[in-house]
Amino acid sequence: MTPARPLSLITGASSGIGAAFARHLAARGHDLVITARRTERLQELATELQVAHSTTVTVLPCDLADPAAVAGLCHAMEQRALQVDWLVNNAGYGVPGRFDANDWPVHADFLRVLLTAPTELAWRLLPGMRQRGYGRIINVASLAGHVPAPAGHTLYAASKAYLIKFSQALALENSACGVHASALCPGFTWSEFHDVTGTRAKMDKLPGYMWLTADKVVRQGIAAVERGDAVYIPGRVNRFIKTALQLMPDRLALRLSARQGTRYRDTEAH
């Protein structure tokens, strides 16, 4: 049974898809817990949503690269008697360049943010959802998790493929308990992501039809998890790309991915 005012936890909520999730869920009558590293951005978003929707927004900044971050975040929510009904695992970024060109601590931080943190958050929050008979878990994956991985940003596609399989298993294990899990797999989305990774100049050369807004991605993602879709790819072009590459022989698909990847990935040493 849907709570009168569901509580949503959104990671990486300071910008892009995370901030769009916060705005859409607040408009749907949710109270929010928002987290990211940039406290000032979170506070600005909280003020905006409180004024626009009279929603309660709890700001709990943290760095999910810290191995103790998830436990600390959940403890902070427990102290405030906050029970999470919607978990949006959105925090993420890319590490440009060749795999061996970056120091191991860089990769270790990435794996904690993209893999360990969303998995631990689901593990810690899922029992309460099952007990209450209601919950939604959205793992923001990527079209990259469905197609052959190009060179550069070596761990990104691999981490997104994990989130897709993780979401499928969660969906099968928990749907009978009123808990829906879904992997949301956008393609190119207008956000700060490519500015942070230093690939904006390359991305701007891609045709406009390849892009979706964060608002459109989020609207479709919310509808998908409510329907009980374990995996959802927003955008017809993205769904076509996924299907076309899956129908190709592996060698041809990998060759095509390698050629196209140079258009939008930094494959050089750093």
Short mmCIF file of C-alpha atoms in Angstrom, two decimals:
data_model
loop_
_atom_site.label_atom_id
_atom_site.label_comp_id
_atom_site.label_asym_id
_atom_site.label_seq_id
_atom_site.Cartn_x
_atom_site.Cartn_y
_atom_site.Cartn_z
CA MET A 1 0.00 0.00 0.00
CA THR A 2 1.46 3.36 -1.06
CA PRO A 3 2.26 5.63 1.91
CA ALA A 4 0.42 8.96 2.08
CA ARG A 5 3.75 10.76 1.69
CA PRO A 6 6.47 8.40 0.48
CA LEU A 7 10.04 9.18 1.47
CA SER A 8 12.63 9.07 -1.31
CA LEU A 9 16.40 8.86 -0.88
CA ILE A 10 18.28 10.16 -3.92
CA THR A 11 22.05 9.89 -4.26
CA GLY A 12 23.96 12.25 -6.53
CA ALA A 13 21.09 14.71 -6.16
CA SER A 14 23.07 17.93 -6.60
CA SER A 15 22.69 18.09 -10.40
CA GLY A 16 21.59 16.35 -13.57
CA ILE A 17 19.41 13.24 -13.38
CA GLY A 18 19.58 13.18 -9.57
CA ALA A 19 18.24 16.73 -9.24
CA ALA A 20 15.55 15.94 -11.82
CA PHE A 21 14.46 12.94 -9.76
CA ALA A 22 14.22 15.18 -6.69
CA ARG A 23 12.03 17.69 -8.52
CA HIS A 24 9.72 15.08 -10.04
CA LEU A 25 9.28 13.08 -6.85
CA ALA A 26 8.67 16.22 -4.79
CA ALA A 27 6.00 17.23 -7.30
CA ARG A 28 4.40 13.80 -6.76
CA GLY A 29 4.07 14.49 -3.03
CA HIS A 30 7.21 12.74 -1.77
CA ASP A 31 9.36 13.87 1.11
CA LEU A 32 13.04 13.60 0.30
CA VAL A 33 16.46 12.76 1.62
CA ILE A 34 19.05 14.10 -0.81
CA THR A 35 22.74 13.38 -0.71
CA ALA A 36 25.86 14.26 -2.69
CA ARG A 37 29.23 15.84 -1.95
CA ARG A 38 28.26 19.45 -2.77
CA THR A 39 26.42 20.71 0.29
CA GLU A 40 25.67 24.16 -1.11
CA ARG A 41 24.01 22.69 -4.21
CA LEU A 42 21.91 20.37 -2.04
CA GLN A 43 20.80 23.22 0.21
CA GLU A 44 19.77 25.30 -2.81
CA LEU A 45 17.75 22.39 -4.21
CA ALA A 46 16.13 21.73 -0.82
CA THR A 47 15.02 25.36 -0.54
CA GLU A 48 13.63 25.32 -4.08
CA LEU A 49 11.58 22.16 -3.46
CA GLN A 50 10.33 23.25 -0.04
CA VAL A 51 9.03 26.50 -1.54
CA ALA A 52 7.56 24.92 -4.68
CA HIS A 53 5.94 21.83 -3.16
CA SER A 54 5.88 22.28 0.63
CA THR A 55 7.80 19.03 0.86
CA THR A 56 10.16 18.09 3.68
CA VAL A 57 13.71 17.79 2.36
CA THR A 58 16.49 16.40 4.56
CA VAL A 59 20.00 17.23 3.35
CA LEU A 60 22.64 14.67 4.32
CA PRO A 61 25.86 15.33 2.39
CA CYS A 62 28.33 12.47 2.06
CA ASP A 63 31.04 11.11 -0.20
CA LEU A 64 30.07 7.59 -1.26
CA ALA A 65 33.72 6.84 -2.04
CA ASP A 66 34.23 6.64 1.72
CA PRO A 67 33.80 2.97 2.76
CA ALA A 68 31.87 4.09 5.87
CA ALA A 69 29.58 6.51 4.01
CA VAL A 70 26.55 4.26 3.48
CA ALA A 71 26.47 3.03 7.07
CA GLY A 72 26.79 6.62 8.28
CA LEU A 73 24.03 7.82 5.96
CA CYS A 74 21.65 5.08 7.09
CA HIS A 75 22.49 5.77 10.75
CA ALA A 76 21.70 9.46 10.24
CA MET A 77 18.31 8.53 8.77
CA GLU A 78 17.58 6.12 11.62
CA GLN A 79 18.33 8.85 14.16
CA ARG A 80 15.72 11.02 12.41
CA ALA A 81 13.21 8.13 12.20
CA LEU A 82 13.22 8.33 8.41
CA GLN A 83 11.97 5.20 6.64
CA VAL A 84 12.89 5.10 2.96
CA ASP A 85 10.19 4.02 0.49
CA TRP A 86 11.97 4.99 -2.74
CA LEU A 87 15.72 4.50 -3.24
CA VAL A 88 17.22 6.19 -6.29
CA ASN A 89 20.83 5.07 -6.73
CA ASN A 90 21.96 7.79 -9.10
CA ALA A 91 25.44 8.89 -7.96
CA GLY A 92 28.09 8.26 -10.57
CA TYR A 93 30.82 9.66 -12.78
CA GLY A 94 33.41 8.52 -15.30
CA VAL A 95 37.18 8.07 -15.12
CA PRO A 96 38.69 9.16 -18.46
CA GLY A 97 41.62 7.43 -20.09
CA ARG A 98 43.13 3.96 -20.27
CA PHE A 99 42.64 1.59 -17.35
CA ASP A 100 46.36 1.28 -16.53
CA ALA A 101 46.92 5.03 -16.83
CA ASN A 102 45.06 5.79 -13.60
CA ASP A 103 46.23 4.98 -10.07
CA TRP A 104 44.44 2.19 -8.23
CA PRO A 105 42.91 4.50 -5.57
CA VAL A 106 41.11 6.33 -8.42
CA HIS A 107 39.53 3.05 -9.55
CA ALA A 108 38.82 1.94 -5.98
CA ASP A 109 36.86 5.15 -5.30
CA PHE A 110 34.95 4.69 -8.54
CA LEU A 111 33.99 1.11 -7.70
CA ARG A 112 32.77 2.12 -4.24
CA VAL A 113 30.55 4.86 -5.69
CA LEU A 114 29.21 2.96 -8.71
CA LEU A 115 29.01 -0.60 -7.32
CA THR A 116 29.46 -0.96 -3.58
CA ALA A 117 27.38 2.02 -2.42
CA PRO A 118 24.21 1.24 -4.42
CA THR A 119 24.44 -2.42 -3.49
CA GLU A 120 24.90 -1.67 0.21
CA LEU A 121 22.10 0.90 0.24
CA ALA A 122 19.71 -1.64 -1.28
CA TRP A 123 20.83 -4.27 1.24
CA ARG A 124 20.29 -1.94 4.18
CA LEU A 125 16.97 -0.44 3.06
CA LEU A 126 15.29 -3.42 1.39
CA PRO A 127 14.26 -5.26 4.60
CA GLY A 128 12.18 -2.27 5.74
CA MET A 129 10.49 -2.02 2.35
CA ARG A 130 9.63 -5.72 2.40
CA GLN A 131 8.31 -5.52 5.94
CA ARG A 132 6.05 -2.57 5.05
CA GLY A 133 4.94 -4.20 1.81
CA TYR A 134 5.93 -1.28 -0.40
CA GLY A 135 9.13 0.00 -1.99
CA ARG A 136 10.75 1.23 -5.18
CA ILE A 137 14.45 0.90 -6.08
CA ILE A 138 15.76 2.65 -9.18
CA ASN A 139 19.36 1.95 -10.12
CA VAL A 140 20.48 4.48 -12.70
CA ALA A 141 22.47 2.34 -15.11
CA SER A 142 23.16 3.21 -18.75
CA LEU A 143 22.72 2.13 -22.34
CA ALA A 144 26.47 1.50 -22.05
CA GLY A 145 25.66 -1.55 -19.93
CA HIS A 146 23.86 -3.19 -22.87
CA VAL A 147 26.35 -2.64 -25.69
CA PRO A 148 30.01 -3.59 -26.30
CA ALA A 149 32.34 -1.42 -24.23
CA PRO A 150 34.68 0.90 -26.15
CA ALA A 151 38.17 1.84 -25.01
CA GLY A 152 38.44 4.50 -22.32
CA HIS A 153 36.36 4.97 -19.17
CA THR A 154 37.13 1.27 -18.79
CA LEU A 155 35.06 0.48 -15.70
CA TYR A 156 32.01 2.57 -16.60
CA ALA A 157 30.14 0.18 -18.88
CA ALA A 158 31.11 -2.77 -16.69
CA SER A 159 29.65 -1.10 -13.61
CA LYS A 160 26.42 -0.27 -15.45
CA ALA A 161 26.08 -3.86 -16.69
CA TYR A 162 26.33 -4.97 -13.07
CA LEU A 163 23.53 -2.59 -12.03
CA ILE A 164 21.30 -4.00 -14.78
CA LYS A 165 21.77 -7.62 -13.65
CA PHE A 166 21.49 -6.61 -9.98
CA SER A 167 18.19 -4.86 -10.67
CA GLN A 168 16.79 -7.83 -12.55
CA ALA A 169 17.52 -10.15 -9.63
CA LEU A 170 16.08 -7.69 -7.10
CA ALA A 171 12.92 -7.36 -9.19
CA LEU A 172 12.39 -11.11 -9.29
CA GLU A 173 13.11 -11.58 -5.59
CA ASN A 174 10.88 -8.80 -4.29
CA SER A 175 7.95 -8.10 -6.61
CA ALA A 176 5.65 -10.39 -4.63
CA CYS A 177 6.35 -8.23 -1.55
CA GLY A 178 5.25 -4.99 -3.20
CA VAL A 179 8.81 -3.88 -3.90
CA HIS A 180 9.71 -2.98 -7.49
CA ALA A 181 13.31 -2.69 -8.65
CA SER A 182 14.32 -1.23 -11.99
CA ALA A 183 17.50 -0.40 -13.89
CA LEU A 184 17.06 2.88 -15.73
CA CYS A 185 19.39 2.88 -18.74
CA PRO A 186 19.63 6.30 -20.42
CA GLY A 187 21.90 7.06 -23.33
CA PHE A 188 23.36 10.52 -23.84
CA THR A 189 21.64 12.90 -21.42
CA TRP A 190 22.08 16.66 -21.07
CA SER A 191 23.84 17.15 -17.72
CA GLU A 192 27.19 18.14 -16.19
CA PHE A 193 28.52 14.59 -16.56
CA HIS A 194 30.61 15.30 -19.66
CA ASP A 195 31.90 18.59 -18.29
CA VAL A 196 33.24 16.76 -15.24
CA THR A 197 34.93 14.09 -17.37
CA GLY A 198 36.38 16.66 -19.77
CA THR A 199 34.66 15.23 -22.85
CA ARG A 200 32.21 18.08 -23.54
CA ALA A 201 33.94 19.15 -26.77
CA LYS A 202 33.62 15.65 -28.21
CA MET A 203 30.04 15.24 -27.01
CA ASP A 204 28.93 18.47 -28.64
CA LYS A 205 29.78 16.97 -32.03
CA LEU A 206 27.10 14.28 -31.67
CA PRO A 207 23.77 14.90 -33.44
CA GLY A 208 20.91 16.32 -31.40
CA TYR A 209 18.67 13.27 -31.89
CA MET A 210 21.09 11.24 -29.77
CA TRP A 211 20.30 13.30 -26.67
CA LEU A 212 17.52 13.29 -24.08
CA THR A 213 16.85 15.78 -21.30
CA ALA A 214 17.17 14.68 -17.69
CA ASP A 215 13.48 15.49 -17.19
CA LYS A 216 12.41 13.08 -19.94
CA VAL A 217 14.69 10.34 -18.64
CA VAL A 218 13.30 10.71 -15.12
CA ARG A 219 9.64 10.83 -16.17
CA GLN A 220 10.04 7.62 -18.12
CA GLY A 221 12.09 6.00 -15.36
CA ILE A 222 9.44 6.68 -12.71
CA ALA A 223 6.73 5.29 -14.96
CA ALA A 224 8.84 2.19 -15.66
CA VAL A 225 9.45 1.29 -12.02
CA GLU A 226 5.78 1.84 -11.20
CA ARG A 227 4.85 -0.58 -14.00
CA GLY A 228 7.29 -3.11 -12.61
CA ASP A 229 9.76 -3.00 -15.52
CA ALA A 230 13.01 -4.55 -14.31
CA VAL A 231 15.00 -2.79 -17.06
CA TYR A 232 14.04 0.29 -19.04
CA ILE A 233 15.86 2.18 -21.81
CA PRO A 234 14.38 5.65 -22.44
CA GLY A 235 14.30 6.91 -26.01
CA ARG A 236 13.53 5.11 -29.28
CA VAL A 237 16.98 5.78 -30.70
CA ASN A 238 18.62 4.20 -27.64
CA ARG A 239 16.36 1.15 -27.81
CA PHE A 240 17.16 0.77 -31.51
CA ILE A 241 20.91 0.97 -30.83
CA LYS A 242 20.68 -1.71 -28.15
CA THR A 243 18.66 -4.06 -30.36
CA ALA A 244 20.78 -3.51 -33.47
CA LEU A 245 24.06 -4.20 -31.68
CA GLN A 246 22.67 -7.30 -29.97
CA LEU A 247 21.63 -8.70 -33.35
CA MET A 248 25.08 -8.19 -34.85
CA PRO A 249 27.83 -10.82 -34.60
CA ASP A 250 29.97 -10.04 -31.57
CA ARG A 251 33.09 -9.27 -33.61
CA LEU A 252 31.26 -6.78 -35.82
CA ALA A 253 29.52 -5.11 -32.87
CA LEU A 254 32.82 -4.70 -31.03
CA ARG A 255 34.50 -3.26 -34.13
CA LEU A 256 31.68 -0.76 -34.59
CA SER A 257 31.82 0.16 -30.90
CA ALA A 258 35.59 0.71 -31.12
CA ARG A 259 35.20 3.05 -34.09
CA GLN A 260 32.32 5.04 -32.61
CA GLY A 261 33.87 5.18 -29.15
CA THR A 262 36.66 7.46 -30.30
CA ARG A 263 34.01 10.10 -31.03
CA TYR A 264 33.00 10.50 -27.39
CA ARG A 265 35.51 8.72 -25.14
CA ASP A 266 38.95 9.82 -23.99
CA THR A 267 41.08 6.77 -24.65
CA GLU A 268 44.49 8.29 -24.07
CA ALA A 269 46.73 7.95 -21.03
CA HIS A 270 46.32 10.47 -18.18
#
